CSV table of C-alpha atoms and ligand atoms in Angstrom, one decimal:
chain,number,residue,atom,x,y,z
A,22,MET,CA,19.8,-33.7,-21.6
A,23,THR,CA,19.4,-36.9,-19.6
A,24,SER,CA,22.0,-39.3,-19.7
A,25,THR,CA,21.5,-43.1,-19.1
A,26,TYR,CA,25.2,-43.2,-17.5
A,27,HIS,CA,25.4,-40.8,-15.5
A,28,ILE,CA,24.0,-41.0,-12.1
A,29,ASN,CA,20.5,-40.1,-10.9
A,30,GLU,CA,19.4,-37.9,-8.2
A,31,ASN,CA,18.9,-40.8,-5.8
A,32,GLY,CA,23.0,-42.0,-6.6
A,33,PHE,CA,22.3,-45.0,-8.6
A,34,TYR,CA,23.6,-45.8,-12.2
A,35,GLY,CA,20.4,-47.8,-13.3
A,36,ALA,CA,20.4,-50.9,-10.6
A,37,PHE,CA,23.9,-50.1,-9.0
A,38,GLY,CA,24.6,-47.1,-6.3
A,39,GLY,CA,22.9,-46.0,-3.7
A,40,ALA,CA,24.2,-45.3,0.0
A,41,TYR,CA,23.7,-48.7,2.4
A,42,ILE,CA,25.7,-47.4,5.3
A,43,PRO,CA,25.0,-47.2,9.2
A,44,GLU,CA,22.8,-45.1,11.1
A,45,LEU,CA,25.6,-43.3,12.6
A,46,LEU,CA,27.4,-42.7,9.8
A,47,TYR,CA,24.3,-41.0,7.9
A,48,ALA,CA,25.0,-37.4,9.1
A,49,ASN,CA,28.6,-37.4,7.5
A,50,VAL,CA,27.7,-38.5,4.3
A,51,GLU,CA,24.8,-36.6,4.0
A,52,ILE,CA,26.9,-33.1,4.5
A,53,LEU,CA,28.8,-34.6,1.4
A,54,ARG,CA,26.0,-35.1,-0.2
A,55,LEU,CA,24.4,-31.9,0.2
A,56,ASN,CA,27.5,-29.7,-0.8
A,57,TYR,CA,29.6,-31.6,-3.3
A,58,LYS,CA,28.2,-30.3,-6.4
A,59,ARG,CA,28.0,-27.0,-5.5
A,60,ILE,CA,31.5,-26.9,-4.0
A,61,ILE,CA,33.2,-28.5,-7.0
A,62,HIS,CA,31.4,-26.2,-9.8
A,63,SER,CA,32.2,-23.1,-7.8
A,64,ASP,CA,34.9,-20.6,-9.9
A,65,GLU,CA,37.0,-20.9,-6.8
A,66,PHE,CA,37.0,-24.4,-6.2
A,67,GLN,CA,37.9,-24.8,-10.2
A,68,GLN,CA,40.6,-22.4,-10.3
A,69,VAL,CA,42.5,-23.7,-7.1
A,70,PHE,CA,41.9,-27.5,-8.5
A,71,ARG,CA,43.1,-26.5,-11.9
A,72,GLN,CA,46.6,-24.9,-10.7
A,73,LEU,CA,47.4,-27.7,-9.0
A,74,LEU,CA,46.2,-29.8,-11.4
A,75,LYS,CA,49.0,-27.9,-13.5
A,76,ASP,CA,51.6,-27.0,-11.2
A,77,TYR,CA,51.8,-29.9,-8.5
A,78,VAL,CA,50.8,-32.9,-10.5
A,79,GLY,CA,51.8,-31.9,-13.9
A,80,ARG,CA,48.6,-32.1,-16.0
A,81,PRO,CA,48.1,-31.9,-18.7
A,82,SER,CA,49.6,-35.6,-18.6
A,83,PRO,CA,50.7,-36.4,-22.3
A,84,LEU,CA,48.5,-38.2,-25.5
A,85,TYR,CA,51.7,-40.4,-26.9
A,86,TYR,CA,51.6,-41.7,-30.1
A,87,ALA,CA,53.0,-44.6,-30.0
A,88,GLU,CA,54.6,-45.6,-33.1
A,89,ARG,CA,56.1,-49.0,-32.6
A,90,LEU,CA,53.2,-50.1,-31.0
A,91,SER,CA,51.2,-48.8,-33.6
A,92,LYS,CA,52.7,-51.0,-36.3
A,93,HIS,CA,52.9,-53.5,-34.6
A,94,TYR,CA,49.0,-53.9,-33.8
A,95,ASN,CA,48.2,-52.3,-37.1
A,96,ALA,CA,46.1,-49.4,-35.7
A,97,ARG,CA,46.7,-45.8,-34.4
A,98,VAL,CA,47.4,-46.5,-30.8
A,99,PHE,CA,48.0,-43.7,-28.4
A,100,LEU,CA,48.9,-43.9,-24.5
A,101,LYS,CA,47.6,-41.4,-22.1
A,102,ARG,CA,50.4,-41.1,-19.8
A,103,GLU,CA,49.2,-40.6,-16.2
A,104,ASP,CA,52.1,-42.5,-15.1
A,105,LEU,CA,53.9,-39.0,-15.7
A,106,ASN,CA,51.9,-37.4,-12.8
A,107,HIS,CA,53.1,-36.7,-9.4
A,108,THR,CA,53.2,-39.9,-7.0
A,109,GLY,CA,53.1,-42.1,-10.3
A,110,ALA,CA,49.7,-42.8,-10.9
A,111,HIS,CA,46.3,-41.1,-11.6
A,112,LYS,CA,45.6,-41.2,-7.7
A,113,ILE,CA,46.6,-38.0,-7.3
A,114,ASN,CA,43.5,-36.4,-9.4
A,115,ASN,CA,41.5,-37.6,-7.1
A,116,THR,CA,43.2,-36.6,-3.5
A,117,ILE,CA,44.0,-33.1,-4.7
A,118,GLY,CA,40.5,-32.8,-5.4
A,119,GLN,CA,39.0,-34.4,-2.2
A,120,ILE,CA,41.4,-32.6,0.3
A,121,LEU,CA,40.3,-29.3,-1.4
A,122,MET,CA,36.4,-30.5,-0.6
A,123,ALA,CA,37.6,-31.3,3.2
A,124,GLN,CA,38.6,-28.4,3.7
A,125,ARG,CA,36.3,-26.1,2.1
A,126,LEU,CA,33.7,-28.3,4.4
A,127,GLY,CA,35.7,-26.9,7.4
A,128,LYS,CA,37.6,-30.4,7.9
A,129,THR,CA,41.0,-30.7,9.7
A,130,ARG,CA,42.2,-34.3,9.9
A,131,ILE,CA,42.1,-36.5,7.3
A,132,ILE,CA,41.5,-40.2,6.7
A,133,ALA,CA,42.1,-42.9,4.6
A,134,GLU,CA,42.5,-46.8,3.8
A,135,THR,CA,44.6,-48.2,1.6
A,136,GLY,CA,45.6,-51.9,0.5
A,137,ALA,CA,48.5,-51.8,-1.9
A,138,GLY,CA,49.5,-48.5,-0.3
A,139,GLN,CA,49.0,-46.1,-4.0
A,140,HIS,CA,46.3,-44.4,-2.5
A,141,GLY,CA,47.8,-44.2,0.9
A,142,VAL,CA,50.8,-42.5,-0.6
A,143,ALA,CA,49.0,-40.3,-2.6
A,144,THR,CA,46.6,-39.2,0.3
A,145,ALA,CA,49.9,-38.5,2.6
A,146,THR,CA,51.3,-36.2,-0.4
A,147,VAL,CA,47.7,-33.9,-0.2
A,148,CYS,CA,47.8,-33.8,3.8
A,149,ALA,CA,51.4,-32.7,3.9
A,150,LEU,CA,50.7,-30.5,1.0
A,151,MET,CA,47.7,-29.0,3.1
A,152,GLY,CA,49.7,-29.4,6.4
A,153,LEU,CA,46.7,-31.8,7.5
A,154,PRO,CA,47.1,-34.7,10.0
A,155,CYS,CA,46.3,-38.0,8.3
A,156,VAL,CA,46.0,-41.1,9.3
A,157,VAL,CA,46.0,-44.3,6.9
A,158,TYR,CA,44.5,-47.8,8.4
A,159,MET,CA,46.6,-50.3,6.3
A,160,GLY,CA,46.1,-53.9,6.9
A,161,ALA,CA,48.8,-55.8,9.1
A,162,VAL,CA,49.3,-58.5,5.9
A,163,ASP,CA,49.7,-55.4,3.3
A,164,ILE,CA,51.4,-53.4,5.5
A,165,GLU,CA,54.1,-56.4,5.4
A,166,ARG,CA,53.6,-57.2,1.7
A,167,GLN,CA,54.0,-53.2,1.0
A,168,ALA,CA,57.2,-52.0,3.2
A,169,PRO,CA,58.1,-49.5,0.7
A,170,ASN,CA,55.1,-47.7,0.7
A,171,VAL,CA,54.6,-47.7,4.3
A,172,GLU,CA,57.6,-46.3,4.2
A,173,ARG,CA,56.5,-43.1,2.2
A,174,MET,CA,53.7,-42.3,4.1
A,175,ARG,CA,55.6,-42.3,7.1
A,176,LEU,CA,57.9,-39.7,5.4
A,177,LEU,CA,55.6,-37.7,4.4
A,178,GLY,CA,54.4,-37.6,7.9
A,179,ALA,CA,51.2,-39.6,7.9
A,180,GLU,CA,50.5,-41.8,10.6
A,181,VAL,CA,50.1,-45.9,9.3
A,182,ARG,CA,47.5,-47.5,11.8
A,183,ALA,CA,47.8,-51.7,11.1
A,184,VAL,CA,44.5,-53.1,11.3
A,185,HIS,CA,44.8,-56.8,12.9
A,186,SER,CA,41.2,-57.9,12.4
A,187,GLY,CA,39.6,-60.2,9.6
A,188,SER,CA,42.4,-61.6,6.7
A,189,LYS,CA,44.3,-58.1,7.6
A,190,THR,CA,44.0,-56.7,4.3
A,191,LEU,CA,41.9,-53.7,2.5
A,192,LYS,CA,38.3,-54.7,3.8
A,193,ASP,CA,39.1,-54.9,7.5
A,194,ALA,CA,41.3,-51.5,7.1
A,195,THR,CA,38.2,-49.6,5.1
A,196,ASN,CA,35.6,-51.2,8.3
A,197,GLU,CA,38.6,-49.2,10.4
A,198,ALA,CA,38.2,-46.5,8.3
A,199,ILE,CA,34.3,-46.3,8.6
A,200,ARG,CA,34.2,-46.5,12.7
A,201,ASP,CA,37.3,-43.7,13.0
A,202,TRP,CA,34.9,-41.2,10.8
A,203,ILE,CA,32.2,-42.5,13.1
A,204,SER,CA,33.8,-41.4,16.3
A,205,HIS,CA,35.5,-38.4,14.7
A,206,PRO,CA,32.3,-36.8,12.8
A,207,GLU,CA,32.8,-33.1,12.9
A,208,ASP,CA,36.2,-32.6,12.2
A,209,THR,CA,37.2,-35.8,9.9
A,210,HIS,CA,37.1,-36.2,6.4
A,211,TYR,CA,37.4,-39.7,5.1
A,212,ILE,CA,39.3,-39.9,1.4
A,213,ILE,CA,37.9,-42.9,-0.1
A,214,GLY,CA,40.5,-44.1,-3.1
A,215,SER,CA,38.1,-45.0,-6.5
A,216,VAL,CA,34.8,-44.8,-7.4
A,217,VAL,CA,33.5,-47.0,-4.7
A,218,GLY,CA,31.4,-46.2,-1.1
A,219,PRO,CA,28.3,-44.7,-0.4
A,220,HIS,CA,27.0,-41.8,-2.8
A,221,PRO,CA,28.3,-39.6,-3.7
A,222,TYR,CA,31.8,-40.8,-3.6
A,223,PRO,CA,31.5,-42.7,-7.0
A,224,ASP,CA,30.1,-39.7,-8.8
A,225,MET,CA,32.4,-36.8,-6.8
A,226,VAL,CA,35.5,-39.5,-7.7
A,227,ALA,CA,34.7,-39.5,-11.4
A,228,LEU,CA,34.3,-36.3,-11.9
A,229,PHE,CA,37.7,-35.6,-10.6
A,230,GLN,CA,39.4,-38.3,-12.7
A,231,SER,CA,36.9,-36.7,-15.5
A,232,VAL,CA,39.9,-34.6,-16.5
A,233,ILE,CA,41.4,-37.4,-18.3
A,234,SER,CA,39.3,-37.8,-20.9
A,235,GLU,CA,38.5,-34.0,-21.1
A,236,GLU,CA,42.4,-33.8,-22.3
A,237,ILE,CA,42.2,-37.0,-24.3
A,238,LYS,CA,39.3,-35.0,-26.4
A,239,SER,CA,41.5,-31.7,-26.9
A,240,GLN,CA,44.7,-33.6,-27.3
A,241,LEU,CA,43.0,-36.3,-30.2
A,242,GLU,CA,41.7,-33.3,-32.1
A,243,GLU,CA,45.1,-31.7,-32.1
A,244,GLN,CA,47.2,-34.8,-33.0
A,245,ALA,CA,44.6,-36.7,-34.8
A,246,GLY,CA,42.2,-34.2,-36.0
A,247,LYS,CA,39.4,-35.9,-34.6
A,248,VAL,CA,37.8,-35.7,-31.2
A,249,HIS,CA,36.3,-39.3,-30.6
A,250,PRO,CA,38.8,-42.5,-30.8
A,251,ASP,CA,37.3,-45.8,-31.5
A,252,TYR,CA,38.1,-47.3,-28.6
A,253,VAL,CA,39.2,-46.3,-24.7
A,254,VAL,CA,40.5,-49.0,-23.1
A,255,ALA,CA,41.6,-48.9,-19.2
A,256,CYS,CA,41.7,-51.1,-16.3
A,257,VAL,CA,39.3,-51.7,-13.9
A,258,GLY,CA,40.2,-52.0,-9.9
A,259,GLY,CA,37.3,-50.1,-8.2
A,260,GLY,CA,37.0,-47.8,-11.5
A,261,SER,CA,39.0,-44.6,-10.9
A,262,ASN,CA,41.1,-44.3,-13.9
A,263,ALA,CA,38.6,-46.0,-16.1
A,264,ALA,CA,35.8,-44.0,-15.0
A,265,GLY,CA,38.1,-40.6,-15.7
A,266,ALA,CA,39.3,-42.2,-19.2
A,267,PHE,CA,35.5,-42.9,-20.3
A,268,TYR,CA,33.7,-39.9,-18.6
A,269,HIS,CA,33.4,-37.9,-21.9
A,270,PHE,CA,32.7,-40.6,-24.1
A,271,MET,CA,29.8,-42.2,-22.2
A,272,ASP,CA,27.1,-40.9,-23.9
A,273,VAL,CA,28.9,-41.0,-27.5
A,274,PRO,CA,27.5,-44.6,-28.3
A,275,GLN,CA,30.4,-44.9,-31.1
A,276,VAL,CA,33.1,-44.8,-28.9
A,277,LYS,CA,34.0,-48.3,-27.7
A,278,LEU,CA,34.9,-48.3,-24.0
A,279,ILE,CA,36.9,-51.4,-22.8
A,280,ALA,CA,37.6,-52.1,-19.2
A,281,ALA,CA,40.1,-54.8,-18.4
A,282,GLU,CA,39.2,-56.9,-15.6
A,283,ALA,CA,42.2,-59.0,-13.4
A,284,ALA,CA,41.7,-62.8,-14.3
A,285,GLY,CA,44.6,-63.5,-11.8
A,286,LYS,CA,45.1,-67.4,-12.7
A,287,GLY,CA,42.1,-67.7,-14.9
A,288,ILE,CA,38.1,-66.7,-13.7
A,289,ASP,CA,37.4,-70.3,-12.8
A,290,SER,CA,40.8,-70.8,-10.9
A,291,GLY,CA,39.7,-69.6,-7.3
A,292,HIS,CA,42.8,-66.9,-7.7
A,293,THR,CA,40.9,-64.3,-9.9
A,294,ALA,CA,39.6,-60.6,-9.0
A,295,ALA,CA,37.6,-60.6,-12.2
A,296,THR,CA,34.6,-59.4,-10.5
A,297,VAL,CA,32.1,-58.8,-13.5
A,298,ALA,CA,32.9,-62.2,-15.2
A,299,ILE,CA,32.2,-64.2,-12.0
A,300,GLY,CA,30.5,-61.5,-9.4
A,301,ALA,CA,26.6,-61.4,-8.5
A,302,PRO,CA,24.6,-58.2,-6.8
A,303,GLY,CA,25.8,-57.3,-3.4
A,304,ILE,CA,26.4,-54.5,-1.7
A,305,ILE,CA,30.0,-53.6,-0.4
A,306,HIS,CA,31.2,-50.5,1.2
A,307,GLY,CA,28.0,-48.7,1.1
A,308,SER,CA,26.9,-49.4,-2.1
A,309,LYS,CA,25.0,-51.7,-4.1
A,310,THR,CA,27.0,-53.5,-7.2
A,311,LEU,CA,29.3,-56.8,-8.4
A,312,LEU,CA,31.1,-58.5,-6.5
A,313,MET,CA,32.6,-61.7,-5.7
A,314,GLN,CA,30.6,-63.7,-3.3
A,315,ASP,CA,30.0,-67.2,-2.0
A,316,LYS,CA,26.5,-69.2,-2.2
A,317,ASP,CA,26.3,-67.6,1.2
A,318,GLY,CA,26.8,-64.2,0.1
A,319,GLN,CA,30.4,-63.8,1.6
A,320,ILE,CA,32.4,-62.0,0.4
A,321,THR,CA,35.2,-64.2,-1.1
A,322,GLU,CA,39.2,-63.3,-1.3
A,323,PRO,CA,40.3,-61.6,-4.4
A,324,TYR,CA,43.7,-62.6,-6.5
A,325,SER,CA,45.3,-61.1,-8.9
A,326,ILE,CA,48.9,-60.3,-9.4
A,327,SER,CA,48.5,-56.3,-9.5
A,328,ALA,CA,47.9,-55.0,-6.3
A,329,GLY,CA,46.0,-52.4,-7.4
A,330,LEU,CA,43.5,-54.9,-8.8
A,331,ASP,CA,43.4,-57.3,-6.2
A,332,TYR,CA,39.4,-55.9,-5.3
A,333,PRO,CA,36.4,-58.0,-4.7
A,334,GLY,CA,34.0,-55.2,-5.8
A,335,ILE,CA,33.4,-52.6,-9.0
A,336,GLY,CA,32.5,-49.4,-8.6
A,337,PRO,CA,28.5,-49.0,-9.1
A,338,LEU,CA,28.9,-47.2,-12.3
A,339,HIS,CA,31.0,-49.8,-14.1
A,340,ALA,CA,28.9,-52.6,-12.8
A,341,HIS,CA,25.9,-50.5,-15.1
A,342,LEU,CA,28.3,-49.8,-18.1
A,343,ALA,CA,28.9,-53.5,-18.0
A,344,GLN,CA,25.1,-54.7,-17.4
A,345,THR,CA,23.9,-52.8,-20.0
A,346,GLY,CA,26.5,-53.6,-22.7
A,347,ARG,CA,28.0,-50.2,-22.9
A,348,ALA,CA,31.3,-50.9,-22.1
A,349,MET,CA,33.1,-54.0,-22.9
A,350,VAL,CA,34.4,-56.0,-20.1
A,351,ILE,CA,37.7,-58.0,-20.7
A,352,PRO,CA,39.2,-60.2,-18.2
A,353,VAL,CA,42.9,-60.7,-18.7
A,354,THR,CA,45.6,-63.1,-16.5
A,355,ASP,CA,48.5,-62.4,-14.7
A,356,THR,CA,50.6,-63.9,-17.3
A,357,GLU,CA,48.7,-62.1,-20.4
A,358,ALA,CA,49.4,-58.7,-17.9
A,359,LEU,CA,53.1,-59.5,-17.5
A,360,GLU,CA,53.8,-60.2,-21.5
A,361,ALA,CA,51.7,-56.9,-22.0
A,362,GLY,CA,53.9,-55.1,-20.0
A,363,TYR,CA,57.4,-57.0,-21.1
A,364,GLU,CA,56.1,-55.5,-24.8
A,365,LEU,CA,55.6,-52.1,-23.7
A,366,CYS,CA,59.2,-52.0,-21.9
A,367,CYS,CA,61.1,-53.3,-25.1
A,368,MET,CA,59.2,-51.6,-27.8
A,369,GLU,CA,58.1,-48.0,-26.0
A,370,GLY,CA,60.5,-47.7,-23.6
A,371,ILE,CA,58.1,-47.7,-21.2
A,372,ILE,CA,57.9,-49.7,-17.8
A,373,PRO,CA,53.8,-49.6,-17.1
A,374,ALA,CA,52.2,-50.2,-13.4
A,375,LEU,CA,50.9,-54.0,-13.6
A,376,GLU,CA,47.5,-52.4,-13.4
A,377,SER,CA,47.9,-50.6,-16.6
A,378,ALA,CA,49.2,-53.9,-18.2
A,379,HIS,CA,45.9,-55.4,-18.1
A,380,ALA,CA,44.8,-52.8,-20.2
A,381,LEU,CA,47.6,-52.8,-22.6
A,382,ALA,CA,47.1,-56.7,-23.2
A,383,CYS,CA,43.7,-55.8,-24.6
A,384,LEU,CA,45.0,-54.6,-27.7
A,385,LYS,CA,45.8,-58.2,-28.4
A,386,LYS,CA,42.6,-59.4,-28.0
A,387,LEU,CA,40.4,-56.6,-30.0
A,388,GLU,CA,39.5,-57.1,-33.8
A,389,LEU,CA,41.3,-53.8,-34.9
A,390,ASN,CA,41.1,-52.0,-38.6
A,391,PRO,CA,43.8,-50.4,-39.7
A,392,ASP,CA,42.2,-47.0,-39.6
A,393,ASP,CA,40.8,-47.5,-35.9
A,394,THR,CA,42.2,-44.9,-33.2
A,395,ILE,CA,42.7,-46.3,-30.1
A,396,VAL,CA,43.4,-44.7,-26.5
A,397,VAL,CA,45.0,-46.8,-24.0
A,398,ASN,CA,44.8,-45.3,-20.3
A,399,LEU,CA,48.4,-45.9,-19.0
A,400,SER,CA,47.1,-45.4,-15.9
A,401,GLY,CA,50.9,-45.8,-13.8
A,402,ARG,CA,54.3,-46.2,-13.9
A,403,GLY,CA,56.0,-49.5,-13.1
A,404,ASP,CA,58.6,-48.8,-10.9
A,405,LYS,CA,56.6,-50.4,-7.5
A,406,ASP,CA,56.3,-53.6,-9.9
A,407,LEU,CA,60.0,-54.0,-10.8
A,408,GLU,CA,60.3,-57.0,-8.5
A,409,THR,CA,57.5,-58.8,-9.9
A,410,TYR,CA,58.8,-58.3,-13.4
A,411,ILE,CA,62.2,-59.5,-12.5
A,412,ASN,CA,60.8,-62.6,-10.7
A,413,ASN,CA,58.4,-63.6,-13.8
A,414,LEU,CA,60.7,-63.0,-17.0
A,415,PRO,CA,60.5,-65.9,-18.9
A,416,HIS,CA,63.2,-68.2,-19.6
A,417,GLY,CA,66.3,-66.5,-21.8
A,418,LYS,CA,65.0,-63.1,-21.4
B,510,PLP,C1,45.2,-48.1,-7.8
B,510,PLP,C2,45.5,-48.2,-9.1
B,510,PLP,C3,44.7,-48.8,-10.2
B,510,PLP,C4,43.1,-49.1,-9.9
B,510,PLP,O1,42.7,-48.6,-9.5
B,510,PLP,P1,41.5,-47.8,-10.2
B,510,PLP,O2,40.1,-46.9,-9.1
B,510,PLP,O3,40.4,-48.9,-11.2
B,510,PLP,O4,42.1,-47.1,-11.1
B,510,PLP,C5,45.3,-49.1,-11.4
B,510,PLP,N1,46.3,-48.4,-12.0
B,510,PLP,C6,47.1,-47.8,-10.9
B,510,PLP,C7,48.5,-47.4,-11.2
B,510,PLP,C8,46.6,-47.6,-9.6
B,510,PLP,O5,47.5,-47.5,-8.6
């Protein structure tokens, strides 16, 4: 069966994707491209990957029927509990997959870049697990802003290298990681944290995260007597948790795919990360996709209250899903996300990551029927966001 929504043999999703990389990086990416599918689909890889997902990550993550939320929205609302994974989010599914890939390619050293630090922590975790040295590049500004995650990475044995160039944030850290990879092509694997970067990264990361929708199907069948929900809702930074939650439903047209992007202070405010709403085609991190840019094509600085959604691009799969109308992309402001976060705290006793709260905020924006079944992907837990929640509490709370 040929699918319109999976990657084609040239590494494109429709008009988006590809591998726009410097000549010096070509050999590294090519080795990965030629081997990733064979390795992932081998019995040996699947057996080790599945075992670690079960015993180390704690999968399957529960699919929880949220009764009070369902009453409130007059529909059947299920939460996919990626927040209950080891390290508190979906990111570990990908870093486990990639470290196993690195080992099978004979790599002995790992590098990564991180913005908020969540991907850095997930990478440092699997490097400790496998006993591999780990260097995480992080902008100097982000190191200041995300001190607890820097401490976690160091405790796990990773070296955090501060990047002082440019705006000292994520894209500068990415440039440094790429430079490192160019100078260590033989022994090093670069673990990218979302469905972004040059082909084959977006497809590889989506495959590792697709365990999310694989589980949703069987859990929904057991709990609701059907395999296909009416809606799947997920937040999109680079788009890896959404890719995982959508994956096995992309070719099932009756399942509506809803992507929540961070509108920040509003899509026209100049303080936003709503890439689909205001972005245009361009090239970032080695792939062609939608990105926020000024009239000269310079990437503009994104903003969101949630560090994990604070990214000026979007994975090429999601650019394609948005452009073809397969997914509906809903911008959610900081304020709307905070309200949805507070609501989940008080209605279900779950403190969601601010990223995931963007997905929850879509429940208010959809026109739901009482027999609609909705799965919201709860990508992570909110412990890291406590300070933001507390500092923004509405008056009288
Ligand atoms: C990193 C992160 C995200 C955003 O990344 P995606 O690749 O878009 O999934 C969302 N939620 C949480 C909890 C995160 O840590």
